[in-house]
Coordinates of C-alpha atoms in Angstrom, one line a residue:
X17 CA -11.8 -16.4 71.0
X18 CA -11.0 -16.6 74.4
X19 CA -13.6 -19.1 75.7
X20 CA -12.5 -21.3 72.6
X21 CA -9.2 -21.4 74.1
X22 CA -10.4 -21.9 77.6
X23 CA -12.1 -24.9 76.8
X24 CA -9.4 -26.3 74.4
X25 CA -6.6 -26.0 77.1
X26 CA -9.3 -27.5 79.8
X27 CA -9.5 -30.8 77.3
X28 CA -5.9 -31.1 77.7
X29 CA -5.6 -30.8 81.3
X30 CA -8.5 -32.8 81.5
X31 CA -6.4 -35.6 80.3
X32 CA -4.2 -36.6 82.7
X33 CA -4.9 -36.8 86.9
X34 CA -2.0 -36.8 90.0
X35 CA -2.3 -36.4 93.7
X36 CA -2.0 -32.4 94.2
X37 CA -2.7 -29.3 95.9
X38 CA -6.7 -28.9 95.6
X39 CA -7.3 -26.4 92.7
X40 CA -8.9 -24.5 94.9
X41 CA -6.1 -23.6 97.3
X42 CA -3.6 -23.1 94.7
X43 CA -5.7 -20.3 93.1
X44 CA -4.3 -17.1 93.8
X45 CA -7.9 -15.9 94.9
X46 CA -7.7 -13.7 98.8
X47 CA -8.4 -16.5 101.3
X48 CA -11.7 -15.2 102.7
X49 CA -13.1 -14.9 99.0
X50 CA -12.1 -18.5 98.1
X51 CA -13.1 -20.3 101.8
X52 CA -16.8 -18.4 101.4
X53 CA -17.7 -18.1 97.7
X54 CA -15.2 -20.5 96.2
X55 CA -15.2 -20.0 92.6
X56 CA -18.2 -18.0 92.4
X57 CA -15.6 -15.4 93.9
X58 CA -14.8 -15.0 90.0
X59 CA -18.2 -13.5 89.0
X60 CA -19.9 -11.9 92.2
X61 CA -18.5 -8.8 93.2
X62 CA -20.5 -7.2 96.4
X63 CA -17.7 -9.0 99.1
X64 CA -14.7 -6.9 98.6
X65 CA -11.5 -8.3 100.0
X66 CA -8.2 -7.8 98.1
X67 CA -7.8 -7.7 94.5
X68 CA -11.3 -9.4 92.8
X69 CA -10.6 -12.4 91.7
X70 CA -11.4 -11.8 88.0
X71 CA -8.5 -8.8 87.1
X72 CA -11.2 -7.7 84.6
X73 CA -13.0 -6.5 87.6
X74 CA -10.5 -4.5 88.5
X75 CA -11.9 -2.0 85.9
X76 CA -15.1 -1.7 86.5
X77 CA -14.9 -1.1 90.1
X78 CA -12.6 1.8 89.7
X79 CA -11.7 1.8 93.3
X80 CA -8.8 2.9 95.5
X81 CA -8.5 0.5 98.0
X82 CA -5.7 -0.8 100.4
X83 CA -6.1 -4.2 102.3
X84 CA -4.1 -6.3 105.1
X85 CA -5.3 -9.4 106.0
X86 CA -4.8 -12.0 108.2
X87 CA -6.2 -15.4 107.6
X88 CA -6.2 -19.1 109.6
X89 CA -7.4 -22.2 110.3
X90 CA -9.1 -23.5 113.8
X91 CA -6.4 -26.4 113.4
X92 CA -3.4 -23.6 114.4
X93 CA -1.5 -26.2 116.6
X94 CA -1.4 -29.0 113.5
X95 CA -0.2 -26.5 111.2
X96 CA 2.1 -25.4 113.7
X97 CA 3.6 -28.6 114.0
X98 CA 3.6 -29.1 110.3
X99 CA 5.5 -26.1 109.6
X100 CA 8.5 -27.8 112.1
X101 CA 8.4 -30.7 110.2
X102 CA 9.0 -28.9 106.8
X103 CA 11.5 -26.8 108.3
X104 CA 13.7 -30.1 109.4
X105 CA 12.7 -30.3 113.1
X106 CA 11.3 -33.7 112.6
X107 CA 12.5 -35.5 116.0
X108 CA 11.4 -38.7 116.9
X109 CA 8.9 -36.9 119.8
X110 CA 7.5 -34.5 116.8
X111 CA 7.0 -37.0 114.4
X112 CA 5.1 -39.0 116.9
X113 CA 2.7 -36.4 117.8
X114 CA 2.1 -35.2 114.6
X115 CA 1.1 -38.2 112.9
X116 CA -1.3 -39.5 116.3
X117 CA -3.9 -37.6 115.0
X118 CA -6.1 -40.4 112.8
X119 CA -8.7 -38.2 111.5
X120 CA -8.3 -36.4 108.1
X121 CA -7.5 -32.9 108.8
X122 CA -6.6 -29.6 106.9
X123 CA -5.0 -26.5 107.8
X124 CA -4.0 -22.9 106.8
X125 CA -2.5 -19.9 108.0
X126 CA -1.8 -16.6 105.6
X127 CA -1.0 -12.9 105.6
X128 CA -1.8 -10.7 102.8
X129 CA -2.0 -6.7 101.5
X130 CA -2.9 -5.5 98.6
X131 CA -3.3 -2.0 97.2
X132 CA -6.0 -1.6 94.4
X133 CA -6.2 1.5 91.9
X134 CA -8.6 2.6 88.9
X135 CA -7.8 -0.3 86.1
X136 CA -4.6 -1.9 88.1
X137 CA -3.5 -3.3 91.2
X138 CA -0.6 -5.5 93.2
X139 CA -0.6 -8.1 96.2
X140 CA 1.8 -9.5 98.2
X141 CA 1.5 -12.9 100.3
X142 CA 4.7 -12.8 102.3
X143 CA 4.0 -16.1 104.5
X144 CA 1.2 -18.7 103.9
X145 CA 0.9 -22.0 104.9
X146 CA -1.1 -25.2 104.3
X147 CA -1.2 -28.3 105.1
X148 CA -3.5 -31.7 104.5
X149 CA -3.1 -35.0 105.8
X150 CA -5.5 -37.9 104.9
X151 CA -5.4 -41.6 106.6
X152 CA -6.5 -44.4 105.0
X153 CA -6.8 -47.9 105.3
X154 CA -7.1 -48.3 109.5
X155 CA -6.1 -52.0 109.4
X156 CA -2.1 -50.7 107.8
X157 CA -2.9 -46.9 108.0
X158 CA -1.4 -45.2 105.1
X159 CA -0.7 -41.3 105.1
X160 CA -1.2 -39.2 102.1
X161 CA 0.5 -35.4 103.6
X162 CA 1.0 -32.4 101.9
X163 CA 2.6 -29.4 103.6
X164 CA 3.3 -26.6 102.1
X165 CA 5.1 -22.9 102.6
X166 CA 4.4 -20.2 99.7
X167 CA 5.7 -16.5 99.2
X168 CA 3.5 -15.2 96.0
X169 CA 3.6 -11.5 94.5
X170 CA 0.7 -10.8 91.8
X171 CA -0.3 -7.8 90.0
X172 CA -3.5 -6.9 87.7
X173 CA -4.4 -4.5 85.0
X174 CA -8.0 -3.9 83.4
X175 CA -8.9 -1.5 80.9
X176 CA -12.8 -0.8 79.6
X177 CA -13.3 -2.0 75.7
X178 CA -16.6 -1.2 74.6
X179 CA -20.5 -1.2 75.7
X180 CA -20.4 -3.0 78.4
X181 CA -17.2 -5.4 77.8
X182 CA -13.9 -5.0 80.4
X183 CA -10.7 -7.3 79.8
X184 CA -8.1 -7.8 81.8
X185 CA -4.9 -9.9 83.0
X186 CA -3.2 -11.3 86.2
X187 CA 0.4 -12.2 86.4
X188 CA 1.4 -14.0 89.9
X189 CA 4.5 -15.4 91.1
X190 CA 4.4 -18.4 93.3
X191 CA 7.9 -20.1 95.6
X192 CA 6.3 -22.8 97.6
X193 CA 8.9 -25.2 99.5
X194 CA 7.0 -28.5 100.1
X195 CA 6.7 -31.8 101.6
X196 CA 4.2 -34.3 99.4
X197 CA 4.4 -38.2 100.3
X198 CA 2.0 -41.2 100.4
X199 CA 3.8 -43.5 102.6
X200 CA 3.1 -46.0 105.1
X201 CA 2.1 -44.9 108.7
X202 CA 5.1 -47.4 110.0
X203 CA 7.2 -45.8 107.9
X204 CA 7.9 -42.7 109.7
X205 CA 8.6 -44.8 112.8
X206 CA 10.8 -46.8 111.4
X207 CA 14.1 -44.2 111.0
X208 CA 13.2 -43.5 107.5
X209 CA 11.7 -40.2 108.5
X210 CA 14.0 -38.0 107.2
X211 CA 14.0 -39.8 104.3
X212 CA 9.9 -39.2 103.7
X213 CA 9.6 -35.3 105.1
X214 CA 12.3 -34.3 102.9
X215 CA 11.2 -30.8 101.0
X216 CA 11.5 -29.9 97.9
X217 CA 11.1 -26.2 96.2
X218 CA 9.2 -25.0 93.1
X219 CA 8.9 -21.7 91.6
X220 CA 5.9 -20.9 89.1
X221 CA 4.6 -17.8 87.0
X222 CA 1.1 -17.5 85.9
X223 CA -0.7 -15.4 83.3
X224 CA -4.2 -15.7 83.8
X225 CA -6.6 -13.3 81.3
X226 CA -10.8 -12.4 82.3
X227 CA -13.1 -10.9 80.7
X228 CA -16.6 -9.3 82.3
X229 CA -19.7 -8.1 80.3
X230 CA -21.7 -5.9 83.2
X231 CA -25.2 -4.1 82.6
X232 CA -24.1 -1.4 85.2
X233 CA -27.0 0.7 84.2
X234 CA -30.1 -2.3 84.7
X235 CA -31.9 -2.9 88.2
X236 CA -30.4 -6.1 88.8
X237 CA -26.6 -5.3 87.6
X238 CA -26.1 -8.5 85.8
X239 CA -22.5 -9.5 84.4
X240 CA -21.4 -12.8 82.6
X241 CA -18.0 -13.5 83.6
X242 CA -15.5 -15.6 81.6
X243 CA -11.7 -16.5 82.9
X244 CA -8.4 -18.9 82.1
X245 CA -7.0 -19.1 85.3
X246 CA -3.8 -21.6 86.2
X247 CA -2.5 -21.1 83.0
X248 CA 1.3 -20.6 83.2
X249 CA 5.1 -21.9 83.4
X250 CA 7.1 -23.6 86.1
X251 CA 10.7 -24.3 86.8
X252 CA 9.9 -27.9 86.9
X253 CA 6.9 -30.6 87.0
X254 CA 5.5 -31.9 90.3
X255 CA 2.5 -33.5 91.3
X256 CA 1.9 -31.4 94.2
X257 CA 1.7 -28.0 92.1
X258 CA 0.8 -29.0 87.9
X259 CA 0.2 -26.2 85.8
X260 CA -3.2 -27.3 84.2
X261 CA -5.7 -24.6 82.8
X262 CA -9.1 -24.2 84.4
X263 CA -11.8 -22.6 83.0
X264 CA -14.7 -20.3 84.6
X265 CA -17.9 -19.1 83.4
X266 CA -20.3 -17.6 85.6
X267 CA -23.1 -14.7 85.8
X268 CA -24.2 -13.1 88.8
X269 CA -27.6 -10.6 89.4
X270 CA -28.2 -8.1 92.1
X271 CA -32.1 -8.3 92.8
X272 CA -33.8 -5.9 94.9
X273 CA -34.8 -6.8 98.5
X274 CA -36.0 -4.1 100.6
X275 CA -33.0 -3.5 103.1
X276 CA -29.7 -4.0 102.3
X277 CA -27.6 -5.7 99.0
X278 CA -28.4 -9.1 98.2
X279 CA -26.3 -11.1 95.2
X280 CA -27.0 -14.2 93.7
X281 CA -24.5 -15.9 91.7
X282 CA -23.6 -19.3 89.3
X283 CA -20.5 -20.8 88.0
X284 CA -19.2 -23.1 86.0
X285 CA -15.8 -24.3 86.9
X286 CA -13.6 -26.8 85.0
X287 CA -10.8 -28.5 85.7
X288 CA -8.7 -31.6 85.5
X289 CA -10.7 -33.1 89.0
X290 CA -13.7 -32.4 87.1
X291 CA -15.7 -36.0 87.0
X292 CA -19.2 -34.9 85.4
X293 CA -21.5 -32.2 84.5
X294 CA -22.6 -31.3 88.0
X295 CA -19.1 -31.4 89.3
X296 CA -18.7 -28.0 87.7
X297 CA -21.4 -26.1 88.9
X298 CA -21.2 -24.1 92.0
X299 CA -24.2 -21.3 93.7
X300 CA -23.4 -18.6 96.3
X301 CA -25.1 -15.8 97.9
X302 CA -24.2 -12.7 99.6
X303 CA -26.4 -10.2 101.4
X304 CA -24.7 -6.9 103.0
X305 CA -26.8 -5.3 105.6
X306 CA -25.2 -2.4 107.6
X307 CA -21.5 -3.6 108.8
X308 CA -22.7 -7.7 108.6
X309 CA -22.1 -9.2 105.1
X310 CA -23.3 -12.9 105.3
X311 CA -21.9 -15.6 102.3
X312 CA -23.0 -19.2 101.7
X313 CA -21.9 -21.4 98.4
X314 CA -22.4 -24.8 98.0
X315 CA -20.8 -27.0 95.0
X316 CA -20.8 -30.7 94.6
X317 CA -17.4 -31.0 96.7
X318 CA -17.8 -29.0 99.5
X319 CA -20.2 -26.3 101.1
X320 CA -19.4 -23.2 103.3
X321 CA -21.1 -20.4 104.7
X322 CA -19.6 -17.0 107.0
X323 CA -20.4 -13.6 107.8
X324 CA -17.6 -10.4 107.7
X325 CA -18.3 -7.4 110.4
X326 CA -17.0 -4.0 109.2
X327 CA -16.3 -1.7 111.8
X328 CA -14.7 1.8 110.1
X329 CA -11.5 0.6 108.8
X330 CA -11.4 -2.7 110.5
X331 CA -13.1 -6.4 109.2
X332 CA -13.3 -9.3 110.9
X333 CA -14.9 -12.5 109.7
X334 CA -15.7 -16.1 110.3
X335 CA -16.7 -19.0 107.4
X336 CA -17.3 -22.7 108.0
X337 CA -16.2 -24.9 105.0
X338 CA -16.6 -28.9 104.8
X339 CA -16.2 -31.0 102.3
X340 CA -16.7 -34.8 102.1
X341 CA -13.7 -35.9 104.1
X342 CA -12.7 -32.4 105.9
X343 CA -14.1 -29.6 107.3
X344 CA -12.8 -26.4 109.5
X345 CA -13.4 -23.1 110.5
X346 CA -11.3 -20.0 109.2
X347 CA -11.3 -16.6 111.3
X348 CA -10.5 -13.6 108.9
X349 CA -9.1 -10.3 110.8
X350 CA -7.9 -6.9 108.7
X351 CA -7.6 -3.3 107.7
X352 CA -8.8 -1.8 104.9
X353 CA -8.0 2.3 103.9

């Protein structure tokens, strides 16, 4: 029942396209989950960081867990300057140096905790920011910018159902204050800056069900997962942040390798930027050996690839994610007890 709905609200979504937020960063996934693994986040379970990403998960790891995490871009100085521009600081000197920068870039900066319990658990993003600007057309350069500030609260409860079946549901609340324009680079020299970096705010609720079938008791642990993620209500429609369904259906196995924990896993992600079958499809890895734990994913948009140190209660990590028109590095630095 819930995979027929999956894939009947994925057809509508699927309908319509806009300029917006990448699905991927307006997932409520931790950061370090969704830079390494991507979506694949939803079905492998070895990297823990945060709440999983599936909230039926949350059940079957029966964990006690609390998390603080910091999380940012290389591009720090462009995001800082982007955050002045969405605040109102947008001067004629600050507009100018922003907007001299001619490559595509994209940057974030987060902070995160997160307290986990057997079959429920709640996070809280205080401050995150993001922000992507693409140039096109050298010849009359044309900006498409997106900057954006979000404060998101989200809790999750699982409970066991039977054999090897867990369900369970994430609610999150998102306020994001924004700045979304496609405008001509003379534009914002031409006094009508105010006029473009005007921000706007939008508040949104989702309620995002999972479900996860795991053969806990087999060599290779594996687990199909299944989730409606996105699927929700907002005060009002914008291009930047739509509320449109994805679907994700993956399966992950655990093989043996003679040191350490190695986990392969496959998903199957759709969504309304979905062009074709192999759009969809996304492989990662993770191997856990001693403190390292090194992750790669690749997908037919973008590829990345990082390690996380654990030193007693303390993580640090670093993953290097590219995509056809971007790419960065993201350092990861937190607690966990």
């Amino acid at each position: 029942m819930l995979l027929r709905l999956i894939l009947f609200l994925l057809f509508i979504s699927c309908l319509a396209s806009a300029n917006t937020l990448p699905s991927t960063l307006r997932d409520g996934s931790t950061r370090f989950l969704a830079r390494s693994l991507g979506s694949s986040c939803y079905t492998m379970d070895s990297v823990q960081k945060g709440l999983p990403c599936n909230p039926a998960a949350i059940a079957k790891d029966r964990a006690r867990r609390f998390d603080a995490d910091i999380f940012m871009g290389s591009n720090l100085e462009y995001i800082k300057e982007a955050e002045d521009l969405l605040k109102g600081k947008e001067d004629e000197a600050a507009v100018a140096k922003f907007f001299s920068r001619r490559e595509n870039i994209e940057g974030e900066f987060s902070f995160e905790a997160s307290f986990q319990a057997p079959k429920w658990g709640v996070s809280f993003e205080p401050y995150r920011i993001v922000a992507i600007s693409r140039m096109e057309n050298p010849s009359l350069p044309m900006i498409d910018l997106l900057i954006a500030e979000e404060q998101s609260v989200k809790g999750q409860a699982g409970t066991y159902l039977y054999e090897n079946l867990y369900a369970g549901i994430q609610v999150r609340y998102t306020h994001v204050r924004f700045i979304g324009q496609y405008f001509a680079l003379s534009e914002a020299f031409a006094g009508n800056s105010q006029e473009i970096l005007a921000s706007e705010t939008q508040e949104l609720v989702y309620v995002e069900p999972g479900l996860l079938y795991a053969w806990e008791d087999l060599a290779w642990q594996p687990q199909i997962s299944a989730m409606l993620s996105q699927w929700g209500f907002s005060d009002r429609k914008t291009e930047e942040y739509p509320i449109k369904p994805e679907g994700l259906l993956g399966t992950s196995i655990k093989p043996l390798v003679p040191l350490g924990l190695f986990e392969l896993g496959v998903q199957f992600h759709l969504h309304s930027e979905t062009e074709n079958a192999r759009d969809a499809f996304r492989v990662a890895a993770a191997y856990e050996l001693g403190i390292l734990h090194a992750v790669a994913s690749v997908s037919e948009y973008d590829h990345s690839a990082g390690f996380l140190l654990t030193f007693k209660n303390f993580t640090s990590g670093l993953t290097y994610w590219s995509e056809k028109v971007s790419r960065g590095v993201f350092i990861q630095m937190g607690i966990t007890l």
